[in-house]
Tab-separated table of N, CA, C and O in Angstrom:
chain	number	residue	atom	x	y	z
A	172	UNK	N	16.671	32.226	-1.079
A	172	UNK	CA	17.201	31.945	-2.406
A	172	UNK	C	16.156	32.316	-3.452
A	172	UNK	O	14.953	32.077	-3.348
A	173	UNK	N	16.677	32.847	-4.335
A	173	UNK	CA	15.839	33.007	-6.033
A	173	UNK	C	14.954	32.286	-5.964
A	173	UNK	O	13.779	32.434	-5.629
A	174	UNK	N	15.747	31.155	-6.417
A	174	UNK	CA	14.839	30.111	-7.182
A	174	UNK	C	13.552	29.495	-5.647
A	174	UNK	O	12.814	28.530	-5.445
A	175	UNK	N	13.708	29.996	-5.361
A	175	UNK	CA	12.703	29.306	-3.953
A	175	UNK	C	11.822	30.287	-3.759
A	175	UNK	O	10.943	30.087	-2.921
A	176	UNK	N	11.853	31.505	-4.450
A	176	UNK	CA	10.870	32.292	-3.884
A	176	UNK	C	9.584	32.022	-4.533
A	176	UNK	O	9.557	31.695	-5.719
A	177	UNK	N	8.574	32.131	-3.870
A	177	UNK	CA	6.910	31.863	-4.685
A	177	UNK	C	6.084	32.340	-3.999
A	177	UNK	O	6.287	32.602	-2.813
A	178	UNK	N	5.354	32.480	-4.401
A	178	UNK	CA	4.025	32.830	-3.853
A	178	UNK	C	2.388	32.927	-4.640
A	178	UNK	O	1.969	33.196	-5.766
A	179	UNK	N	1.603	32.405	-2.877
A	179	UNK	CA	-0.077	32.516	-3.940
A	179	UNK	C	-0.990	32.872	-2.861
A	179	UNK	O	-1.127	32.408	-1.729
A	180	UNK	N	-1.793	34.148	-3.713
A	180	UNK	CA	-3.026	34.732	-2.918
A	180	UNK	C	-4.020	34.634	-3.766
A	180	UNK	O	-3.963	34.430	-4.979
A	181	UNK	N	-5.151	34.824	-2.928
A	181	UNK	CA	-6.149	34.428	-3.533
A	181	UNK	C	-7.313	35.686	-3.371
A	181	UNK	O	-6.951	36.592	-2.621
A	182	UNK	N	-8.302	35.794	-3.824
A	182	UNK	CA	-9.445	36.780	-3.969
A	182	UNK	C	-10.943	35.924	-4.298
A	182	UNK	O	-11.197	35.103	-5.179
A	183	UNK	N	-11.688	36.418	-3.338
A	183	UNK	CA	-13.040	35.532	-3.851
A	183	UNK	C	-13.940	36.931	-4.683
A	183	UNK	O	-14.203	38.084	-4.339
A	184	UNK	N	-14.185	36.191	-5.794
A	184	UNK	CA	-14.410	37.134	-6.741
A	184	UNK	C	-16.259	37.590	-6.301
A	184	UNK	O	-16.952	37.723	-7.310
A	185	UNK	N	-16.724	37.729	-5.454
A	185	UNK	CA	-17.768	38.201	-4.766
A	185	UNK	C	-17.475	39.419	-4.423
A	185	UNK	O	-18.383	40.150	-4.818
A	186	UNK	N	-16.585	40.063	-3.834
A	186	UNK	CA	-16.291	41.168	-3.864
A	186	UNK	C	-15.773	41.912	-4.277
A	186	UNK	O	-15.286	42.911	-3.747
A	187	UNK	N	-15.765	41.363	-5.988
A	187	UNK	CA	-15.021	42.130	-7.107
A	187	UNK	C	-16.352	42.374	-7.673
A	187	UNK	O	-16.127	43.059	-8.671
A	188	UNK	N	-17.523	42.199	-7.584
A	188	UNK	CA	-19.010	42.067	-7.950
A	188	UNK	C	-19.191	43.553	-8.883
A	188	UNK	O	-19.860	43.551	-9.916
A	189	UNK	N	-18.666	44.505	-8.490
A	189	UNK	CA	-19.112	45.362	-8.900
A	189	UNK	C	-18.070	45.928	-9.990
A	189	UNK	O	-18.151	47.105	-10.340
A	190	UNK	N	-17.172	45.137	-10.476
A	190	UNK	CA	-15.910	45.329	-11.461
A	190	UNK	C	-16.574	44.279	-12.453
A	190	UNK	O	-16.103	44.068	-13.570
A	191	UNK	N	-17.672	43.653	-11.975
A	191	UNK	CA	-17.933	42.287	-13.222
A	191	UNK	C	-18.832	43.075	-14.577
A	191	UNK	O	-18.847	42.605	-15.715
A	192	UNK	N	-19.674	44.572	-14.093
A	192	UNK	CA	-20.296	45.222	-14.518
A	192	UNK	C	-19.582	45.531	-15.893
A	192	UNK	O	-20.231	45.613	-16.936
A	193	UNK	N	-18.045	45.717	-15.835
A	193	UNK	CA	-17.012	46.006	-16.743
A	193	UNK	C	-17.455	45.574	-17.939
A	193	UNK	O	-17.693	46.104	-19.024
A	194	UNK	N	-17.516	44.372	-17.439
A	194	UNK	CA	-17.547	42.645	-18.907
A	194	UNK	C	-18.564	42.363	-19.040
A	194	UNK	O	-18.958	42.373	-17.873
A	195	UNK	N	-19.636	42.004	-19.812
A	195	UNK	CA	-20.233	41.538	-20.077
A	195	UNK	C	-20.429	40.973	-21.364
A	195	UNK	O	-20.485	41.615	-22.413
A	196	UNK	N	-20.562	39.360	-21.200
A	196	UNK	CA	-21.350	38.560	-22.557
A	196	UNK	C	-22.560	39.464	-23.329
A	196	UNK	O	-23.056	40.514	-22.920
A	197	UNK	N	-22.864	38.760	-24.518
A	197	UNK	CA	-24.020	39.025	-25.016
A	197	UNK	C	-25.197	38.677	-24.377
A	197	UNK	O	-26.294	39.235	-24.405
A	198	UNK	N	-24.686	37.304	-23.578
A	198	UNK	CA	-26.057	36.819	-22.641
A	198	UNK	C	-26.256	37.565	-21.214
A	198	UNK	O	-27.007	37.269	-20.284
A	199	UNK	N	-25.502	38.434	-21.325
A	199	UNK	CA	-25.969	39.523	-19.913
A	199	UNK	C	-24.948	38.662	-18.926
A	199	UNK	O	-25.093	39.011	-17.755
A	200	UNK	N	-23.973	37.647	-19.105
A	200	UNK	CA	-23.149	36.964	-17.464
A	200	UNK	C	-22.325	37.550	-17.462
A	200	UNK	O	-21.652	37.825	-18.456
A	201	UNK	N	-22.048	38.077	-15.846
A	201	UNK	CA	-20.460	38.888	-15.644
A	201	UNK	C	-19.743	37.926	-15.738
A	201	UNK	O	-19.939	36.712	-15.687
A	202	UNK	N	-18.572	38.780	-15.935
A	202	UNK	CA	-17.440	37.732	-15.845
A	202	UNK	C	-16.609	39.061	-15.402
A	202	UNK	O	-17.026	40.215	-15.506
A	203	UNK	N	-15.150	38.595	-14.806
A	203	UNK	CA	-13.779	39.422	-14.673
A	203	UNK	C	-13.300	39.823	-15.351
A	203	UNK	O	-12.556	38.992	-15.873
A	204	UNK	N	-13.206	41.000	-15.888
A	204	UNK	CA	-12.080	41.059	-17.075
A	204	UNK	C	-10.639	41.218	-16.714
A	204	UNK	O	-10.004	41.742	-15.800
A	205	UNK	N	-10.276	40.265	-18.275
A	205	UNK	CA	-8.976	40.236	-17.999
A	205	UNK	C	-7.906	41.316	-17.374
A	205	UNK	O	-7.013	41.123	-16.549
A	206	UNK	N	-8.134	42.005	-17.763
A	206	UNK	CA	-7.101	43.644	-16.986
A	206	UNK	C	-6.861	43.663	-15.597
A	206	UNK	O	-5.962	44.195	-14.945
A	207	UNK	N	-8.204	42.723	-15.142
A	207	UNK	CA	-8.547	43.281	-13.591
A	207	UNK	C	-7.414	41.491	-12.873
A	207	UNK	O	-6.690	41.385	-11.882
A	208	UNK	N	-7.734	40.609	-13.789
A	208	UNK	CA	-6.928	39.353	-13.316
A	208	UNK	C	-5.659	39.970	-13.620
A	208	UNK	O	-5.103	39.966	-12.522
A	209	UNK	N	-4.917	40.463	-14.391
A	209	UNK	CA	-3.410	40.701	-14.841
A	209	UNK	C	-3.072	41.393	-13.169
A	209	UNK	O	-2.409	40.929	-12.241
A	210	UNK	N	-4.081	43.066	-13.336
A	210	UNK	CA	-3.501	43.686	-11.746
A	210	UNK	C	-3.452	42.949	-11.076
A	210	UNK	O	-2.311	42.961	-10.613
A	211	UNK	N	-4.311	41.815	-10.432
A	211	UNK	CA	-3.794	41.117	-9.279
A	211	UNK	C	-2.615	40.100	-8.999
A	211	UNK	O	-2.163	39.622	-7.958
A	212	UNK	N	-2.219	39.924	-10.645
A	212	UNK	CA	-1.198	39.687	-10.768
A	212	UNK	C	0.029	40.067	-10.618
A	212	UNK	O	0.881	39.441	-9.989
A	213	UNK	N	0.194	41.170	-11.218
A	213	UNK	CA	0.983	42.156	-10.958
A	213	UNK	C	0.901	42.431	-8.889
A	213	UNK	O	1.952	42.276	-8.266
A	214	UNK	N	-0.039	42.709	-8.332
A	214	UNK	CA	-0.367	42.966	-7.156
A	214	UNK	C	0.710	41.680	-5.867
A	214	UNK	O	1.362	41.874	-4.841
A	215	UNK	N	0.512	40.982	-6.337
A	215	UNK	CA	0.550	39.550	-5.453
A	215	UNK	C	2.330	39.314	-5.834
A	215	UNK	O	3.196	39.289	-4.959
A	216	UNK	N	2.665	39.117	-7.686
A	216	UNK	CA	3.914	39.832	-7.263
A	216	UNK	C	4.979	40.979	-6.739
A	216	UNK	O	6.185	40.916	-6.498
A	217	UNK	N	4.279	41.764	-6.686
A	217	UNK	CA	5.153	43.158	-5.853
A	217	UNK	C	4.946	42.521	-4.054
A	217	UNK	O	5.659	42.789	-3.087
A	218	UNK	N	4.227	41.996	-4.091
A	218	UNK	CA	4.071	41.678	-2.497
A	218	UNK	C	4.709	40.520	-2.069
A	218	UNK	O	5.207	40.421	-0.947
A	219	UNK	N	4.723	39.338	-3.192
A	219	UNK	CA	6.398	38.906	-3.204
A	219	UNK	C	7.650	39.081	-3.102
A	219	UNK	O	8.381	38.231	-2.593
A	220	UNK	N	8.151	40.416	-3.657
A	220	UNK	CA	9.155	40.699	-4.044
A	220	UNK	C	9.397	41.519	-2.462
A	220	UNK	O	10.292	41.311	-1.643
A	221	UNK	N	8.242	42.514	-2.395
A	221	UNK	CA	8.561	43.131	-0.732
A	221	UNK	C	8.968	42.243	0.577
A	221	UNK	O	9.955	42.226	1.313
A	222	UNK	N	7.780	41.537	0.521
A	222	UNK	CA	8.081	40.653	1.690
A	222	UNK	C	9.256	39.378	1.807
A	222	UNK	O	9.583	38.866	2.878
A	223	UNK	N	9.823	38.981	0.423
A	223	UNK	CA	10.890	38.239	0.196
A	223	UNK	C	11.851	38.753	1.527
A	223	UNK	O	12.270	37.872	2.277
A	224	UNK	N	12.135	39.938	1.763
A	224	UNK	CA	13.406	40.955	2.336
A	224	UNK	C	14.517	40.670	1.220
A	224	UNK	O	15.662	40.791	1.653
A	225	UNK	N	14.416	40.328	-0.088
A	225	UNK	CA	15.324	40.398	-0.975
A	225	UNK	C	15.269	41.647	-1.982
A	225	UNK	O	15.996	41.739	-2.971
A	226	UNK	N	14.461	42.446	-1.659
A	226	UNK	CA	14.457	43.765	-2.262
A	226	UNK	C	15.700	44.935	-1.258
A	226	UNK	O	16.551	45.765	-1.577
A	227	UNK	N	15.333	44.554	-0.377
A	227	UNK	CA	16.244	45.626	0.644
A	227	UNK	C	15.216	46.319	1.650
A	227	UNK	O	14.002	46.365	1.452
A	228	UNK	N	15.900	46.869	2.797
A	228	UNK	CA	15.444	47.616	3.391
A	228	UNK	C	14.821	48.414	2.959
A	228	UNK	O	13.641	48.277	3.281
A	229	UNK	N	15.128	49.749	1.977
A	229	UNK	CA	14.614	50.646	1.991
A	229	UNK	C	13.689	50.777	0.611
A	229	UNK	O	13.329	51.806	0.040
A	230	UNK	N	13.414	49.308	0.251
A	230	UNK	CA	12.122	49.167	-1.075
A	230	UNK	C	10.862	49.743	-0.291
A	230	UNK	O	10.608	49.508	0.890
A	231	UNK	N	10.214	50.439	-1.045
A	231	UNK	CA	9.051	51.296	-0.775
A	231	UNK	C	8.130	51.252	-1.686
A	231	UNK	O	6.962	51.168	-1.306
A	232	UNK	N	8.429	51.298	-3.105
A	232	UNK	CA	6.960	51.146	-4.213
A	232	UNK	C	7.311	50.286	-5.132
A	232	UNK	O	8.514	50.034	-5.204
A	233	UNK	N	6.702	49.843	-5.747
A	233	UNK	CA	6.718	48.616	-6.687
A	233	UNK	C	5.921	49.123	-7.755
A	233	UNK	O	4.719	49.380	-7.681
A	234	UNK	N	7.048	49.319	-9.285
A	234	UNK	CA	5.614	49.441	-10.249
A	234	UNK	C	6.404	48.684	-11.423
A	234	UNK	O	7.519	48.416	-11.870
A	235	UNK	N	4.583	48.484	-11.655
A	235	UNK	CA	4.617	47.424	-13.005
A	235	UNK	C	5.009	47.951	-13.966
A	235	UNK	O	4.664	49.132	-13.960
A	236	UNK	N	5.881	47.534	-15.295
A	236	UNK	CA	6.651	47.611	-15.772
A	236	UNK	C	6.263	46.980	-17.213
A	236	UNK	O	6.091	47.725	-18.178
A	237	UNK	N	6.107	45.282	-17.339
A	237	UNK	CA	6.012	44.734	-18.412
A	237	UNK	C	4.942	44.204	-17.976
A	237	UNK	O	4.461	44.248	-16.844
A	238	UNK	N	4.300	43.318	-19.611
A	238	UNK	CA	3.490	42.040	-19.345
A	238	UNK	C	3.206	41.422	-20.654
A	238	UNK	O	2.534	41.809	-21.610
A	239	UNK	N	3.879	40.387	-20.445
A	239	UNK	CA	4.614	39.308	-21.938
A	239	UNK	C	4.004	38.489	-21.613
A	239	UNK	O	3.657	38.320	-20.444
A	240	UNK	N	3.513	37.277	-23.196
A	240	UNK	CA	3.037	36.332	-22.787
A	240	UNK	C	1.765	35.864	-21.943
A	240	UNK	O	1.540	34.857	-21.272
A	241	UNK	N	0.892	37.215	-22.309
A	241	UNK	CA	-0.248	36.612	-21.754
A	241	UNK	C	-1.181	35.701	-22.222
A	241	UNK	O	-1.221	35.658	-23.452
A	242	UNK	N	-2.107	34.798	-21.522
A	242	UNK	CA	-2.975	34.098	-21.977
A	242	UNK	C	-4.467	34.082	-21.291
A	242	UNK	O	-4.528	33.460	-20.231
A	243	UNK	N	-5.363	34.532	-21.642
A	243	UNK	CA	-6.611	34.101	-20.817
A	243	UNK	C	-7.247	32.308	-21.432
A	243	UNK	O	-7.333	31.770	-22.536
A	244	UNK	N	-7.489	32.001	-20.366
A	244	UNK	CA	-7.951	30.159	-20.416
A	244	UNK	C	-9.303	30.021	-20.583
A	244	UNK	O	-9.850	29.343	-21.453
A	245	UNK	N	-9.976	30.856	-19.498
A	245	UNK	CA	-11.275	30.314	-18.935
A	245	UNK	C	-11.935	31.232	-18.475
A	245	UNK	O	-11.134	31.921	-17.843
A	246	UNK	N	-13.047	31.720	-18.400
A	246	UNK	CA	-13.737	33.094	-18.092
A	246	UNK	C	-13.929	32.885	-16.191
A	246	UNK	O	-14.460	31.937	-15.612
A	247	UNK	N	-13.460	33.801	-15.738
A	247	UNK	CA	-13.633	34.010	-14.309
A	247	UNK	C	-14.784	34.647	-13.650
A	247	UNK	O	-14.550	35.840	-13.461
A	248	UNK	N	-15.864	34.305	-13.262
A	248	UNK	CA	-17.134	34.578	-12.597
A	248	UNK	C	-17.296	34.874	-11.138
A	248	UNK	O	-16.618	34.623	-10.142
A	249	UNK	N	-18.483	35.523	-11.365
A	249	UNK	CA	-18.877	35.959	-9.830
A	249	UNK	C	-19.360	34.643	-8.943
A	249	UNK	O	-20.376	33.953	-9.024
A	250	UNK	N	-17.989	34.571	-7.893
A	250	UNK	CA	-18.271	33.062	-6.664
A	250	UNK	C	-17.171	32.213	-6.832
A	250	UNK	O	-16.931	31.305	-6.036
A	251	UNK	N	-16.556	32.429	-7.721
A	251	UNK	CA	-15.265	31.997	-8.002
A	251	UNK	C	-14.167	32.172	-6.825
A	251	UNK	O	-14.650	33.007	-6.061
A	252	UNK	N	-13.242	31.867	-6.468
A	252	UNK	CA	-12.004	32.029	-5.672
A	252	UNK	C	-10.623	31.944	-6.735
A	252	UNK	O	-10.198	30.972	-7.360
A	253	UNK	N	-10.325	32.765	-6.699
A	253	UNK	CA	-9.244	33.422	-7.827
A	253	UNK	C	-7.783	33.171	-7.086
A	253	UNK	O	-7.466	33.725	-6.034
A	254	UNK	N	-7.121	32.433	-7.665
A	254	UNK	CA	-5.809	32.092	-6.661
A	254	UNK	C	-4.513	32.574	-7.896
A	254	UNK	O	-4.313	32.060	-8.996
A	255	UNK	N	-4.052	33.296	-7.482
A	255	UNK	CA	-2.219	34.045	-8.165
A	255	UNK	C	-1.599	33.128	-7.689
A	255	UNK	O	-1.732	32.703	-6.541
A	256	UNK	N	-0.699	32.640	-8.693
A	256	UNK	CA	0.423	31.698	-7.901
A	256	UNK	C	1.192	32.509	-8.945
A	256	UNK	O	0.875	32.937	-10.055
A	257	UNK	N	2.343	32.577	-8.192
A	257	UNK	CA	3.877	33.428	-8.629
A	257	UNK	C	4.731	33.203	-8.467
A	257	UNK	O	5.097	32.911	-7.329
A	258	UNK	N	5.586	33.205	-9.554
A	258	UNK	CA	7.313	32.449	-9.642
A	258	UNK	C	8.380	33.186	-9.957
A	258	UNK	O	8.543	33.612	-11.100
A	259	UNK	N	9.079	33.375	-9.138
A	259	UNK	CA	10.223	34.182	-9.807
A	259	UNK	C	10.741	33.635	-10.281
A	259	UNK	O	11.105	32.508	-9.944
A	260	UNK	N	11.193	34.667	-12.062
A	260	UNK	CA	11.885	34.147	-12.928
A	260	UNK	C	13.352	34.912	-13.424
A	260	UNK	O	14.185	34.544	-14.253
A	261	UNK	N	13.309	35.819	-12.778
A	261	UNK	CA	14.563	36.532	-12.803
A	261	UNK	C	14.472	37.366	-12.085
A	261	UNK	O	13.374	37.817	-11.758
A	262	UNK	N	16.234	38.066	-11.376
A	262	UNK	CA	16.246	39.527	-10.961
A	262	UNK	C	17.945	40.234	-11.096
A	262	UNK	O	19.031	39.897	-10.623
A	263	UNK	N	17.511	41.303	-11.945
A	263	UNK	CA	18.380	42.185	-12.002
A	263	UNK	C	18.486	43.427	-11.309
A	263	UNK	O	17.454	44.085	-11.440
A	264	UNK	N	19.582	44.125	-10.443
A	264	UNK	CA	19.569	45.392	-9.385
A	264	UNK	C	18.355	45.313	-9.183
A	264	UNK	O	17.978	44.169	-8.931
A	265	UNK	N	17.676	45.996	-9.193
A	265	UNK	CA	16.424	46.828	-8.748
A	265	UNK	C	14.840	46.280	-9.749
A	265	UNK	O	13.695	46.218	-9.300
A	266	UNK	N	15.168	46.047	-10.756
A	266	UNK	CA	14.139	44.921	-11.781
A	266	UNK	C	13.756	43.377	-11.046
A	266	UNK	O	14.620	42.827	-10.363
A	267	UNK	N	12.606	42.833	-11.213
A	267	UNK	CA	12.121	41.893	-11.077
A	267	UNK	C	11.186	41.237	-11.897
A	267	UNK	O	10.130	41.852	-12.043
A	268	UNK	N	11.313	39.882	-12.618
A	268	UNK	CA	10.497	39.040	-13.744
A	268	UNK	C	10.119	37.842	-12.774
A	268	UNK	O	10.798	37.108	-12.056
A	269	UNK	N	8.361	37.968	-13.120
A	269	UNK	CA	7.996	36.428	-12.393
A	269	UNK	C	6.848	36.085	-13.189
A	269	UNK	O	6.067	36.825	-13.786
A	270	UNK	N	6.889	34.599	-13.074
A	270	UNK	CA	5.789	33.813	-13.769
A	270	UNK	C	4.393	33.939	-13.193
A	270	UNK	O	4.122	33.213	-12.236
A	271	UNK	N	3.341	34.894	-13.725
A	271	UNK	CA	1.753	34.222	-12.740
A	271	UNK	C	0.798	33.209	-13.319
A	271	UNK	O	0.737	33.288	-14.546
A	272	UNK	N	0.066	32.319	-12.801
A	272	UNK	CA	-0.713	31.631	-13.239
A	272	UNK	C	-2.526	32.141	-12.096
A	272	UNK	O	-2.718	32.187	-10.881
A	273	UNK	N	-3.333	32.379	-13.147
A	273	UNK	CA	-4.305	32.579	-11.927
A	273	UNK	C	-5.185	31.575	-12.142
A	273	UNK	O	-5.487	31.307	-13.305
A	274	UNK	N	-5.707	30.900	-11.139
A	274	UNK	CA	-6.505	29.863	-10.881
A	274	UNK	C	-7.809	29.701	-10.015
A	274	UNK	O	-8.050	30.171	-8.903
A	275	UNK	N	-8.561	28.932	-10.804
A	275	UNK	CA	-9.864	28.577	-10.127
A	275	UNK	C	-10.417	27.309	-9.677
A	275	UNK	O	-11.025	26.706	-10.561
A	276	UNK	N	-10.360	26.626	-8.303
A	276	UNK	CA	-10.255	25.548	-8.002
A	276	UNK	C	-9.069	24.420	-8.887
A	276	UNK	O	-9.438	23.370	-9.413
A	277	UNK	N	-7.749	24.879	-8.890
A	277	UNK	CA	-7.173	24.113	-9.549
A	277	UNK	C	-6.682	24.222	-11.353
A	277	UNK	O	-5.702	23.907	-12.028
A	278	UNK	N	-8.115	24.905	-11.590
A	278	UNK	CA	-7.961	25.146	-13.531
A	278	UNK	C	-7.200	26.139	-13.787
A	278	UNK	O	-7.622	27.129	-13.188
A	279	UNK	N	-6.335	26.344	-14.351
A	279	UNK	CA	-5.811	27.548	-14.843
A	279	UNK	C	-6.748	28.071	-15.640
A	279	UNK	O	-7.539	27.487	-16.381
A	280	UNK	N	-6.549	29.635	-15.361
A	280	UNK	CA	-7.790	30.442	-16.234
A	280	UNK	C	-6.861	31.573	-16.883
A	280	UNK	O	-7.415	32.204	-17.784
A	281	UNK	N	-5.490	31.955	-16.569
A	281	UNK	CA	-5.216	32.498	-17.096
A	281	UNK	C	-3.390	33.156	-16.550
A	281	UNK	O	-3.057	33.443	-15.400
A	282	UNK	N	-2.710	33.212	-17.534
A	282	UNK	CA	-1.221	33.435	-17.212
A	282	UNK	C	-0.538	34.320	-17.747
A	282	UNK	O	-0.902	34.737	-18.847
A	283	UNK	N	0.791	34.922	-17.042
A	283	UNK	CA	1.676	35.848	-17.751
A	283	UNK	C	2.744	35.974	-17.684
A	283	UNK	O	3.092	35.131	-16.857
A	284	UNK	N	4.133	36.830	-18.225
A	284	UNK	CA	5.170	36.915	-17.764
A	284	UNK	C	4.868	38.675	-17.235
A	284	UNK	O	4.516	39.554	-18.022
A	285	UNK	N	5.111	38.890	-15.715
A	285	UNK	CA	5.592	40.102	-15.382
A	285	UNK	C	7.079	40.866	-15.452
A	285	UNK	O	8.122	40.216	-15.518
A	286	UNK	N	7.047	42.165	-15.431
A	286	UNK	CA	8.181	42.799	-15.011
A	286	UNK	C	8.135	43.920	-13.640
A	286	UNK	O	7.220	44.744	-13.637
A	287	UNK	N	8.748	43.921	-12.941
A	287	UNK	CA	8.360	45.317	-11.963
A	287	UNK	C	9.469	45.709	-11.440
A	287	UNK	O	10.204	44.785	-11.093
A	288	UNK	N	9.971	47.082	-11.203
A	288	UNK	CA	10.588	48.041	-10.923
A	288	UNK	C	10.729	48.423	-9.630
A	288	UNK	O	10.079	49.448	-9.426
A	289	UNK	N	11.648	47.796	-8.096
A	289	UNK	CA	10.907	48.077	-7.031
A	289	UNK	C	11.956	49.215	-6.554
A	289	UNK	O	13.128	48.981	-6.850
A	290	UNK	N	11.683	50.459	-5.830
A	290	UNK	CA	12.393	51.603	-5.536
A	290	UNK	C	12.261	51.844	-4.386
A	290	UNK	O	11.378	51.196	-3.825
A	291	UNK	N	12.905	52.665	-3.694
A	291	UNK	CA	12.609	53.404	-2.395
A	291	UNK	C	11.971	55.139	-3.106
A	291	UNK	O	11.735	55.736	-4.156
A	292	UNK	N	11.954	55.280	-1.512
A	292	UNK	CA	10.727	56.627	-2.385
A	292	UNK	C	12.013	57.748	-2.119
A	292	UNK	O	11.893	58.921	-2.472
């Protein structure tokens, strides 16, 4: 069912170490940038939507589409464990809208509304 579908993965941001180079404060601390939290957002829902088996058999690529409603909370650092939690919030034919929240031990650090497009090739 729709409304039951969810999902949450996670990433320990240690081996994003070399994407922290991106961002930097004035005081020299990496942090994640936001772009790189949205993709995994985007990421974690297409891998929802595949593995649901509510796309169909012959879904093959997933591309991102929209991204409404974003918010960054809290700056995401190197040692962190980065958790996507994802909600579907709608689906039309072949379109898909879901809620992400990404999290760090619990805090929200940062959220969005997605859209994605899933096709066969």
């Amino acid at each position: 069912r729709l409304a039951e579908l969810g999902f949450v993965d996670s990433h320990e941001i240690d081996h994003l170490r070399p994407l922290t180079r991106l961002a930097r404060d004035q005081c020299g601390n990496p942090i994640l940038p936001g772009v790189m939290i949205i993709e995994g957002m985007a990421q974690a829902a297409g891998c929802a939507a595949l593995v649901s088996g509510q796309a169909g058999e012959r879904a093959k690529m997933v591309y991102f589409m929209t991204v409404d409603k974003a918010k960054f909370r809290k700056p995401v650092v190197p040692g962190d464990v980065l958790e996507y939690h994802m909600t579907l919030l709608n689906r039309r034919k072949n379109m898909w809208w879901f809620r992400g929240e990404a999290k760090v031990a619990g805090v929200l650090c940062a959220e969005a509304e997605l859209g994605a497009m899933i096709v066969s090739e």
